[in-house]
Short mmCIF file of N, CA and C in Angstrom, two decimals:
data_model
loop_
_atom_site.label_atom_id
_atom_site.label_comp_id
_atom_site.label_asym_id
_atom_site.label_seq_id
_atom_site.Cartn_x
_atom_site.Cartn_y
_atom_site.Cartn_z
N MET X 22 41.75 -11.08 63.25
CA MET X 22 42.87 -9.83 63.51
C MET X 22 43.24 -9.29 61.92
N GLU X 23 43.26 -10.51 61.03
CA GLU X 23 43.73 -10.10 59.60
C GLU X 23 42.92 -9.32 58.92
N GLU X 24 41.85 -9.32 59.05
CA GLU X 24 40.64 -8.32 58.31
C GLU X 24 41.06 -6.94 58.92
N LYS X 25 41.02 -7.09 60.30
CA LYS X 25 41.24 -5.81 61.00
C LYS X 25 42.29 -4.98 60.41
N LEU X 26 43.34 -5.34 60.37
CA LEU X 26 44.77 -5.07 60.00
C LEU X 26 44.75 -4.53 58.50
N TYR X 27 43.97 -5.33 57.58
CA TYR X 27 43.71 -4.71 56.21
C TYR X 27 42.98 -3.55 56.13
N LEU X 28 41.72 -3.72 56.77
CA LEU X 28 40.88 -2.46 56.34
C LEU X 28 41.59 -1.13 57.29
N GLN X 29 42.32 -1.29 58.38
CA GLN X 29 43.16 -0.22 59.03
C GLN X 29 44.01 0.39 58.17
N ALA X 30 44.70 -0.63 57.15
CA ALA X 30 45.72 -0.14 56.24
C ALA X 30 45.24 0.68 54.94
N LYS X 31 44.06 -0.21 54.60
CA LYS X 31 43.36 0.72 53.37
C LYS X 31 42.94 1.98 53.97
N SER X 32 42.14 1.98 54.89
CA SER X 32 41.54 3.26 55.36
C SER X 32 42.60 4.38 55.55
N THR X 33 43.48 4.14 56.13
CA THR X 33 44.75 5.21 56.35
C THR X 33 45.39 5.60 55.08
N LEU X 34 45.67 4.76 53.76
CA LEU X 34 45.96 5.32 52.77
C LEU X 34 45.07 6.07 51.77
N GLU X 35 43.79 5.68 52.06
CA GLU X 35 42.60 6.10 51.59
C GLU X 35 42.47 7.69 52.16
N GLU X 36 42.60 7.63 53.30
CA GLU X 36 42.34 8.91 54.18
C GLU X 36 43.68 9.90 53.76
N LEU X 37 45.19 9.56 53.56
CA LEU X 37 46.05 10.07 53.41
C LEU X 37 45.93 10.88 52.03
N GLY X 38 45.45 10.03 50.87
CA GLY X 38 45.02 10.39 49.56
C GLY X 38 44.14 11.36 49.35
N GLU X 39 43.37 11.59 50.31
CA GLU X 39 41.93 12.51 50.23
C GLU X 39 42.74 13.78 50.94
N ARG X 40 43.44 13.61 51.98
CA ARG X 40 43.70 14.95 52.75
C ARG X 40 45.06 15.55 51.98
N ALA X 41 45.86 14.60 51.45
CA ALA X 41 46.93 15.36 50.71
C ALA X 41 46.54 15.64 49.34
N GLY X 42 45.45 15.02 48.78
CA GLY X 42 45.05 15.54 47.49
C GLY X 42 46.20 15.26 46.34
N LEU X 43 46.45 13.72 46.72
CA LEU X 43 47.10 12.91 45.78
C LEU X 43 46.40 12.47 44.48
N LYS X 44 47.28 12.78 43.34
CA LYS X 44 46.60 12.52 41.95
C LYS X 44 47.29 11.27 41.26
N PRO X 45 46.62 10.94 40.34
CA PRO X 45 47.23 9.72 39.25
C PRO X 45 48.67 10.28 39.14
N GLY X 46 49.48 9.25 39.62
CA GLY X 46 50.88 9.16 39.10
C GLY X 46 51.69 9.59 40.35
N SER X 47 50.77 10.09 41.49
CA SER X 47 51.79 10.50 42.82
C SER X 47 52.52 9.28 43.34
N ILE X 48 53.85 9.46 43.97
CA ILE X 48 54.27 8.46 44.74
C ILE X 48 54.10 8.89 46.22
N VAL X 49 53.76 7.62 46.71
CA VAL X 49 53.69 7.66 48.24
C VAL X 49 54.74 6.64 48.97
N VAL X 50 55.64 7.11 49.77
CA VAL X 50 56.57 6.29 50.29
C VAL X 50 55.96 5.69 51.66
N ILE X 51 56.32 4.37 51.85
CA ILE X 51 55.72 3.67 53.00
C ILE X 51 57.09 3.23 53.73
N GLY X 52 56.99 3.81 54.95
CA GLY X 52 57.58 2.77 55.86
C GLY X 52 56.97 2.03 57.22
N CYS X 53 57.50 0.93 57.28
CA CYS X 53 56.41 -0.13 57.78
C CYS X 53 57.21 -0.96 58.67
N SER X 54 57.12 -0.81 59.96
CA SER X 54 57.62 -1.75 60.98
C SER X 54 56.56 -3.26 61.16
N THR X 55 56.77 -4.15 60.84
CA THR X 55 55.62 -5.33 61.00
C THR X 55 55.79 -5.75 62.51
N SER X 56 57.29 -5.54 63.24
CA SER X 56 57.26 -5.81 64.57
C SER X 56 56.37 -5.01 65.51
N GLU X 57 56.42 -3.41 65.00
CA GLU X 57 55.66 -2.80 65.97
C GLU X 57 54.30 -3.15 65.76
N ILE X 58 53.29 -3.27 64.64
CA ILE X 58 52.29 -3.74 64.01
C ILE X 58 51.68 -4.86 65.20
N THR X 59 52.81 -5.77 65.43
CA THR X 59 52.17 -6.87 66.14
C THR X 59 52.76 -6.82 67.53
N GLY X 60 53.01 -5.43 67.97
CA GLY X 60 53.15 -5.07 69.45
C GLY X 60 54.59 -5.28 70.12
N SER X 61 55.53 -6.00 69.08
CA SER X 61 57.03 -6.01 69.46
C SER X 61 57.64 -4.63 69.12
N ARG X 62 58.95 -4.34 69.43
CA ARG X 62 59.94 -3.39 69.40
C ARG X 62 60.41 -3.28 67.83
N ILE X 63 60.40 -2.33 67.37
CA ILE X 63 60.96 -2.23 65.90
C ILE X 63 61.89 -3.09 65.64
N GLY X 64 62.26 -3.95 64.64
CA GLY X 64 63.53 -4.68 64.53
C GLY X 64 63.50 -6.00 65.16
N THR X 65 62.48 -6.56 65.96
CA THR X 65 62.86 -7.27 66.86
C THR X 65 61.70 -8.62 66.52
N ASN X 66 60.88 -8.53 65.54
CA ASN X 66 59.83 -9.47 65.31
C ASN X 66 59.42 -9.22 63.86
N SER X 67 60.28 -9.46 62.75
CA SER X 67 59.68 -9.18 61.65
C SER X 67 58.61 -10.34 61.28
N SER X 68 57.60 -9.87 60.52
CA SER X 68 56.63 -10.99 60.35
C SER X 68 55.85 -10.59 58.99
N PRO X 69 56.40 -11.58 58.15
CA PRO X 69 56.13 -11.49 56.51
C PRO X 69 54.55 -11.72 56.40
N ASP X 70 53.78 -12.45 57.28
CA ASP X 70 52.57 -12.72 57.05
C ASP X 70 51.87 -11.22 57.55
N THR X 71 52.14 -10.42 58.23
CA THR X 71 51.66 -9.41 58.74
C THR X 71 52.01 -8.37 57.51
N ALA X 72 52.92 -8.27 56.93
CA ALA X 72 53.52 -7.80 55.71
C ALA X 72 52.75 -7.88 54.64
N LYS X 73 52.05 -8.91 54.52
CA LYS X 73 51.36 -9.21 53.33
C LYS X 73 49.86 -8.74 53.33
N ILE X 74 49.52 -8.95 54.56
CA ILE X 74 48.07 -8.46 54.71
C ILE X 74 48.19 -6.61 54.65
N VAL X 75 49.07 -6.15 55.18
CA VAL X 75 49.13 -4.86 54.92
C VAL X 75 49.56 -4.58 53.50
N PHE X 76 50.45 -5.08 52.97
CA PHE X 76 50.82 -4.59 51.66
C PHE X 76 49.64 -4.86 50.68
N GLU X 77 49.17 -5.71 50.66
CA GLU X 77 47.93 -6.08 49.97
C GLU X 77 47.01 -4.79 49.62
N ALA X 78 46.58 -4.33 51.19
CA ALA X 78 45.60 -3.30 51.32
C ALA X 78 46.26 -2.16 50.61
N LEU X 79 47.39 -1.81 50.81
CA LEU X 79 47.80 -0.43 50.36
C LEU X 79 47.94 -0.48 49.04
N TYR X 80 48.53 -1.73 48.34
CA TYR X 80 48.45 -1.70 46.98
C TYR X 80 47.41 -1.69 46.36
N GLU X 81 46.25 -2.70 46.69
CA GLU X 81 45.17 -2.13 46.38
C GLU X 81 44.75 -0.98 46.07
N VAL X 82 44.71 0.25 47.01
CA VAL X 82 44.18 1.39 47.13
C VAL X 82 45.19 2.03 46.11
N ALA X 83 46.55 1.87 46.17
CA ALA X 83 47.32 2.51 45.09
C ALA X 83 47.18 2.48 43.85
N LEU X 84 46.85 1.15 43.36
CA LEU X 84 46.37 0.68 42.25
C LEU X 84 45.10 1.26 41.73
N LYS X 85 44.10 1.27 42.61
CA LYS X 85 42.87 1.90 42.25
C LYS X 85 42.90 3.11 41.59
N ASN X 86 43.98 4.12 42.50
CA ASN X 86 43.95 5.62 42.16
C ASN X 86 45.05 5.96 41.26
N GLY X 87 45.89 4.82 40.64
CA GLY X 87 47.07 5.34 39.91
C GLY X 87 48.19 5.85 40.72
N TRP X 88 48.40 5.55 41.99
CA TRP X 88 49.53 6.15 42.67
C TRP X 88 50.64 4.91 42.61
N TYR X 89 51.73 5.30 42.75
CA TYR X 89 52.92 4.37 42.94
C TYR X 89 53.26 4.24 44.48
N LEU X 90 53.69 2.95 45.14
CA LEU X 90 54.05 3.05 46.23
C LEU X 90 55.43 2.71 46.25
N ALA X 91 56.34 3.21 47.11
CA ALA X 91 57.64 3.47 47.35
C ALA X 91 58.15 2.84 48.60
N VAL X 92 58.34 1.66 48.71
CA VAL X 92 58.35 0.76 50.14
C VAL X 92 59.81 0.80 50.52
N GLN X 93 59.97 1.53 51.88
CA GLN X 93 61.31 1.76 52.30
C GLN X 93 61.56 0.34 53.29
N CYS X 94 63.14 0.18 52.74
CA CYS X 94 63.74 -0.74 53.42
C CYS X 94 64.35 -0.37 54.99
N CYS X 95 64.47 -1.43 55.47
CA CYS X 95 65.09 -1.17 56.99
C CYS X 95 66.52 -0.50 56.65
N GLU X 96 66.92 -0.53 58.17
CA GLU X 96 68.36 0.32 58.16
C GLU X 96 69.40 -0.80 57.63
N HIS X 97 69.35 -2.04 57.49
CA HIS X 97 70.34 -3.07 56.99
C HIS X 97 70.56 -2.75 55.52
N LEU X 98 69.57 -2.18 54.84
CA LEU X 98 69.45 -1.76 53.51
C LEU X 98 69.71 -0.35 53.26
N ASN X 99 70.14 0.34 54.58
CA ASN X 99 70.38 1.92 54.32
C ASN X 99 69.14 2.78 53.96
N ARG X 100 67.90 1.77 54.49
CA ARG X 100 66.45 2.54 53.92
C ARG X 100 66.24 2.87 52.41
N ALA X 101 66.67 1.60 51.73
CA ALA X 101 66.62 1.90 50.22
C ALA X 101 65.11 1.80 49.74
N ILE X 102 64.75 1.81 48.60
CA ILE X 102 63.57 2.20 48.30
C ILE X 102 63.16 1.26 47.48
N VAL X 103 61.79 0.29 47.16
CA VAL X 103 61.89 -0.60 46.37
C VAL X 103 60.28 0.10 45.73
N THR X 104 60.43 0.34 44.41
CA THR X 104 59.25 0.67 43.90
C THR X 104 59.13 0.07 42.45
N GLU X 105 57.99 0.57 41.63
CA GLU X 105 57.75 0.02 40.22
C GLU X 105 58.90 0.89 39.57
N LYS X 106 59.46 0.28 38.53
CA LYS X 106 60.27 0.91 37.29
C LYS X 106 59.27 1.84 36.84
N GLU X 107 58.22 1.84 36.26
CA GLU X 107 57.55 2.65 35.57
C GLU X 107 57.32 4.02 36.63
N ALA X 108 57.34 4.22 37.71
CA ALA X 108 57.46 5.49 38.66
C ALA X 108 58.72 6.31 38.33
N VAL X 109 59.76 5.48 38.11
CA VAL X 109 60.95 6.01 38.02
C VAL X 109 62.00 5.52 37.05
N PRO X 110 61.45 5.73 35.73
CA PRO X 110 62.20 5.05 34.41
C PRO X 110 63.45 5.55 34.38
N PHE X 111 63.92 6.57 34.84
CA PHE X 111 65.57 7.12 34.28
C PHE X 111 66.35 7.08 35.59
N ALA X 112 65.59 6.83 36.72
CA ALA X 112 66.47 6.76 38.08
C ALA X 112 67.87 5.94 38.08
N GLU X 113 68.66 6.02 38.90
CA GLU X 113 69.65 5.02 39.00
C GLU X 113 69.21 4.09 40.15
N TYR X 114 69.35 2.80 39.53
CA TYR X 114 68.99 1.57 40.39
C TYR X 114 70.18 1.02 41.27
N VAL X 115 69.88 0.35 42.22
CA VAL X 115 71.20 -0.18 42.76
C VAL X 115 70.49 -1.76 42.84
N ASN X 116 71.45 -2.53 43.32
CA ASN X 116 71.48 -4.06 43.24
C ASN X 116 71.41 -4.75 44.36
N VAL X 117 69.98 -5.11 44.89
CA VAL X 117 70.10 -5.56 46.09
C VAL X 117 68.59 -6.10 45.95
N VAL X 118 68.35 -7.23 46.84
CA VAL X 118 67.10 -7.60 47.11
C VAL X 118 66.73 -8.14 48.18
N PRO X 119 65.44 -7.36 48.62
CA PRO X 119 65.36 -7.27 50.40
C PRO X 119 65.00 -8.60 50.67
N GLN X 120 64.93 -8.96 52.20
CA GLN X 120 64.84 -10.04 52.75
C GLN X 120 64.08 -9.38 53.94
N PRO X 121 63.28 -10.41 54.68
CA PRO X 121 62.74 -10.12 55.76
C PRO X 121 63.78 -9.44 57.07
N LYS X 122 64.65 -10.25 57.00
CA LYS X 122 65.79 -9.75 58.16
C LYS X 122 66.72 -8.69 57.44
N ALA X 123 66.84 -8.35 56.22
CA ALA X 123 67.70 -7.22 55.55
C ALA X 123 66.93 -6.67 54.48
N GLY X 124 66.14 -5.76 55.05
CA GLY X 124 65.28 -4.97 53.97
C GLY X 124 63.69 -4.68 54.58
N GLY X 125 63.62 -5.81 55.23
CA GLY X 125 62.36 -5.90 55.90
C GLY X 125 61.09 -6.88 55.52
N SER X 126 60.16 -7.05 55.94
CA SER X 126 59.13 -7.95 55.36
C SER X 126 58.29 -7.08 54.58
N MET X 127 57.82 -5.96 54.70
CA MET X 127 56.99 -4.91 54.01
C MET X 127 57.87 -4.67 52.66
N ALA X 128 58.84 -4.56 52.58
CA ALA X 128 59.89 -4.34 51.11
C ALA X 128 60.14 -5.62 50.55
N THR X 129 60.17 -6.85 51.24
CA THR X 129 60.13 -8.03 50.42
C THR X 129 58.83 -8.44 49.85
N GLN X 130 57.72 -8.02 50.66
CA GLN X 130 56.44 -7.93 49.67
C GLN X 130 56.19 -7.27 48.53
N ALA X 131 57.03 -5.71 48.49
CA ALA X 131 56.91 -5.06 47.64
C ALA X 131 57.68 -5.76 46.40
N TYR X 132 58.86 -5.92 46.74
CA TYR X 132 59.95 -6.80 45.70
C TYR X 132 58.92 -7.85 45.17
N GLU X 133 58.30 -8.65 45.79
CA GLU X 133 57.77 -10.20 45.30
C GLU X 133 56.45 -9.84 44.37
N HIS X 134 55.90 -8.33 44.70
CA HIS X 134 54.52 -8.42 44.03
C HIS X 134 54.67 -7.26 43.04
N PHE X 135 55.32 -6.42 43.03
CA PHE X 135 55.56 -5.13 41.70
C PHE X 135 55.80 -5.85 40.49
N LYS X 136 55.12 -5.11 39.76
CA LYS X 136 55.20 -5.76 38.25
C LYS X 136 56.51 -5.88 37.77
N GLU X 137 57.34 -4.56 38.07
CA GLU X 137 58.83 -4.57 37.79
C GLU X 137 59.65 -4.03 38.73
N PRO X 138 59.97 -4.72 39.65
CA PRO X 138 60.59 -3.73 40.95
C PRO X 138 61.92 -3.33 40.70
N VAL X 139 62.16 -2.25 41.12
CA VAL X 139 63.62 -1.54 41.04
C VAL X 139 63.86 -1.23 42.55
N LEU X 140 65.28 -0.97 42.84
CA LEU X 140 65.77 -0.60 44.18
C LEU X 140 66.36 0.56 43.84
N LEU X 141 66.21 1.66 44.69
CA LEU X 141 66.84 3.20 44.75
C LEU X 141 67.72 3.03 46.15
N GLU X 142 68.64 4.31 45.90
CA GLU X 142 68.82 4.53 47.42
C GLU X 142 68.12 5.61 48.08
N GLU X 143 67.33 6.43 47.14
CA GLU X 143 66.53 7.56 47.45
C GLU X 143 65.50 7.58 46.67
N ILE X 144 64.66 8.39 47.19
CA ILE X 144 63.29 8.88 46.31
C ILE X 144 62.92 10.31 46.82
N LYS X 145 61.98 10.99 45.99
CA LYS X 145 61.46 12.40 46.45
C LYS X 145 60.10 11.79 46.26
N ALA X 146 59.20 11.65 47.25
CA ALA X 146 57.83 10.85 47.17
C ALA X 146 56.87 12.42 47.48
N ASP X 147 55.59 12.19 47.22
CA ASP X 147 54.72 13.13 47.19
C ASP X 147 53.80 13.24 48.57
N ALA X 148 54.00 12.01 49.14
CA ALA X 148 53.45 11.88 50.43
C ALA X 148 54.05 10.58 50.72
N GLY X 149 53.55 10.36 52.32
CA GLY X 149 54.11 9.13 52.78
C GLY X 149 53.26 8.89 54.05
N ILE X 150 53.47 7.35 54.63
CA ILE X 150 52.75 6.96 55.55
C ILE X 150 54.04 6.19 56.28
N ASP X 151 54.19 6.49 57.56
CA ASP X 151 55.27 5.79 58.49
C ASP X 151 54.45 4.88 59.56
N ILE X 152 54.16 3.78 59.53
CA ILE X 152 53.87 2.73 60.12
C ILE X 152 54.95 2.19 61.31
N GLY X 153 54.74 2.96 62.62
CA GLY X 153 55.60 2.25 63.57
C GLY X 153 56.92 3.02 63.63
N LEU X 154 57.14 4.16 63.26
CA LEU X 154 58.22 4.90 63.56
C LEU X 154 59.51 4.73 62.88
N THR X 155 59.30 4.52 61.57
CA THR X 155 60.53 3.98 60.63
C THR X 155 61.31 5.18 60.08
N LEU X 156 60.63 6.47 60.25
CA LEU X 156 61.57 7.50 59.78
C LEU X 156 61.59 7.73 58.48
N ILE X 157 60.28 7.90 57.62
CA ILE X 157 60.58 8.07 56.20
C ILE X 157 60.99 9.49 55.67
N GLY X 158 61.10 10.47 56.58
CA GLY X 158 61.43 11.87 56.08
C GLY X 158 62.11 12.16 55.09
N MET X 159 63.47 11.06 54.86
CA MET X 159 64.15 11.72 54.08
C MET X 159 63.97 11.25 52.57
N HIS X 160 62.79 10.47 52.37
CA HIS X 160 62.00 10.15 50.83
C HIS X 160 61.00 11.13 50.65
N LEU X 161 60.92 12.20 51.10
CA LEU X 161 59.90 12.97 50.75
C LEU X 161 60.15 14.12 50.26
N LYS X 162 59.75 14.91 49.23
CA LYS X 162 59.91 15.86 48.61
C LYS X 162 60.04 16.95 49.55
N ARG X 163 60.67 18.11 49.22
CA ARG X 163 60.65 19.16 50.07
C ARG X 163 59.29 20.26 49.88
N VAL X 164 58.65 20.45 50.62
CA VAL X 164 58.50 20.54 52.00
C VAL X 164 57.45 19.69 52.47
N ALA X 165 58.02 18.95 53.43
CA ALA X 165 56.84 18.18 54.08
C ALA X 165 56.05 18.54 54.93
N VAL X 166 54.55 18.45 54.59
CA VAL X 166 53.54 18.92 55.33
C VAL X 166 53.13 17.95 56.45
N PRO X 167 52.70 18.03 57.66
CA PRO X 167 52.13 16.80 58.59
C PRO X 167 50.58 16.78 58.02
N VAL X 168 50.21 15.47 58.03
CA VAL X 168 48.82 15.17 57.63
C VAL X 168 48.37 14.62 59.10
N ARG X 169 47.33 15.02 59.56
CA ARG X 169 46.69 14.36 60.98
C ARG X 169 46.02 13.32 60.57
N LEU X 170 45.77 12.05 60.66
CA LEU X 170 44.75 10.98 60.27
C LEU X 170 44.10 10.70 61.15
N GLU X 171 42.58 10.49 61.17
CA GLU X 171 42.01 9.93 62.19
C GLU X 171 42.44 8.24 62.18
N ASN X 172 42.98 7.87 61.13
CA ASN X 172 43.30 6.29 60.96
C ASN X 172 44.60 6.38 61.51
N ASN X 173 45.14 6.45 62.39
CA ASN X 173 46.42 6.75 62.85
C ASN X 173 46.92 5.57 63.88
N ARG X 174 46.68 4.17 63.57
CA ARG X 174 47.07 2.99 63.91
C ARG X 174 46.76 2.04 63.10
N ILE X 175 47.87 1.21 63.13
CA ILE X 175 47.64 -0.49 62.37
C ILE X 175 47.96 -1.24 63.27
N GLY X 176 47.25 -2.50 63.63
CA GLY X 176 47.65 -3.11 64.44
C GLY X 176 48.04 -2.25 65.93
N GLU X 177 49.24 -2.57 66.44
CA GLU X 177 49.82 -1.65 67.55
C GLU X 177 50.66 -0.68 67.24
N ALA X 178 50.92 -0.29 65.96
CA ALA X 178 51.77 0.71 65.20
C ALA X 178 51.12 1.84 65.36
N ILE X 179 51.84 2.82 65.62
CA ILE X 179 51.68 4.47 65.58
C ILE X 179 51.78 4.60 64.05
N VAL X 180 50.75 5.13 63.85
CA VAL X 180 50.91 5.92 62.13
C VAL X 180 51.14 7.15 62.11
N THR X 181 51.87 7.77 61.46
CA THR X 181 52.25 9.30 61.32
C THR X 181 52.35 9.41 59.58
N ALA X 182 52.06 10.48 58.91
CA ALA X 182 51.82 10.71 57.37
C ALA X 182 51.95 12.20 57.50
N ALA X 183 52.36 12.43 56.20
CA ALA X 183 52.77 13.51 55.39
C ALA X 183 52.69 13.87 53.83
N GLY X 184 52.20 14.99 53.73
CA GLY X 184 51.97 15.13 52.16
C GLY X 184 53.23 16.27 51.84
N THR X 185 53.25 16.70 50.60
CA THR X 185 54.28 17.99 50.66
C THR X 185 53.57 18.79 49.74
N ARG X 186 54.52 20.09 49.69
CA ARG X 186 53.93 21.27 48.83
C ARG X 186 55.34 22.05 48.31
N PRO X 187 55.17 22.60 47.14
CA PRO X 187 56.51 23.30 46.77
C PRO X 187 57.02 24.06 47.45
N LYS X 188 58.31 24.59 47.57
CA LYS X 188 58.89 25.45 48.40
C LYS X 188 58.06 26.81 47.95
N PHE X 189 58.38 27.82 48.54
CA PHE X 189 57.94 29.32 48.55
C PHE X 189 59.31 30.18 48.65
N ILE X 190 59.33 30.62 47.66
CA ILE X 190 60.69 31.28 47.08
C ILE X 190 60.28 32.80 46.89
N GLY X 191 61.18 34.04 46.66
CA GLY X 191 60.73 34.90 46.21
C GLY X 191 60.67 36.17 47.19
N GLY X 192 60.25 35.88 48.40
CA GLY X 192 60.31 37.10 49.48
C GLY X 192 58.89 37.76 49.60
N GLU X 193 58.84 39.00 50.16
CA GLU X 193 57.69 39.86 50.27
C GLU X 193 56.79 40.12 49.12
N ARG X 194 57.56 40.23 48.02
CA ARG X 194 56.78 40.68 46.86
C ARG X 194 56.23 39.57 46.08
N ALA X 195 56.49 38.34 46.32
CA ALA X 195 56.11 37.07 45.65
C ALA X 195 54.73 37.02 45.61
N VAL X 196 54.19 36.09 44.84
CA VAL X 196 52.89 35.83 44.83
C VAL X 196 52.50 34.47 44.46
N TYR X 197 51.95 33.84 45.33
CA TYR X 197 51.73 32.26 45.35
C TYR X 197 50.63 31.70 44.75
N LYS X 198 50.50 30.48 44.29
CA LYS X 198 49.30 29.84 43.72
C LYS X 198 48.14 29.42 44.72
N LYS X 199 47.33 29.84 45.02
CA LYS X 199 46.65 29.53 46.21
C LYS X 199 46.19 27.81 46.25
N THR X 200 46.01 27.25 44.92
CA THR X 200 45.68 25.94 44.82
C THR X 200 46.79 25.26 45.60
N VAL X 201 48.25 25.00 45.78
CA VAL X 201 49.09 24.41 46.46
C VAL X 201 49.27 24.84 47.83
N LEU X 202 48.64 25.70 48.31
CA LEU X 202 48.78 25.99 49.74
C LEU X 202 48.14 25.23 50.64
#
């Protein structure tokens, strides 16, 4: 089961990167309910072991591609974000350390494994993966664009994903760059 979770997580992020056109330096927000992955209801069965497996897979893909992960905490920390300081060097940080039952197991893994972890109240990520209906939309840039994934399950959890694009402004006479559509 461990290897299956690892491969599901890895292929999900790889597929998102390809379909959303992520480039080095992109920030990918991850919302993750380990309870949902293991077949329980969100918030009822936090699993540090499951988080470790999934985090390692996602982090491996992110490092290989030069992306930054931004891991969303649970509602007990108001869905704060754990990320690398290098990704947001001028952001205003908050002072809290996520725990499995206050922040979530995935955020705890991120905090323990990032080179220089920082917490933020919010971020505007380029893309995101929501594992288990954790509601990551508040941490995506405007305009979020759904990305349909073939790899849409990790364990028992439903996976949804989104990329982003710049807003269209200017009205009917405006001309837009085709490369960002």
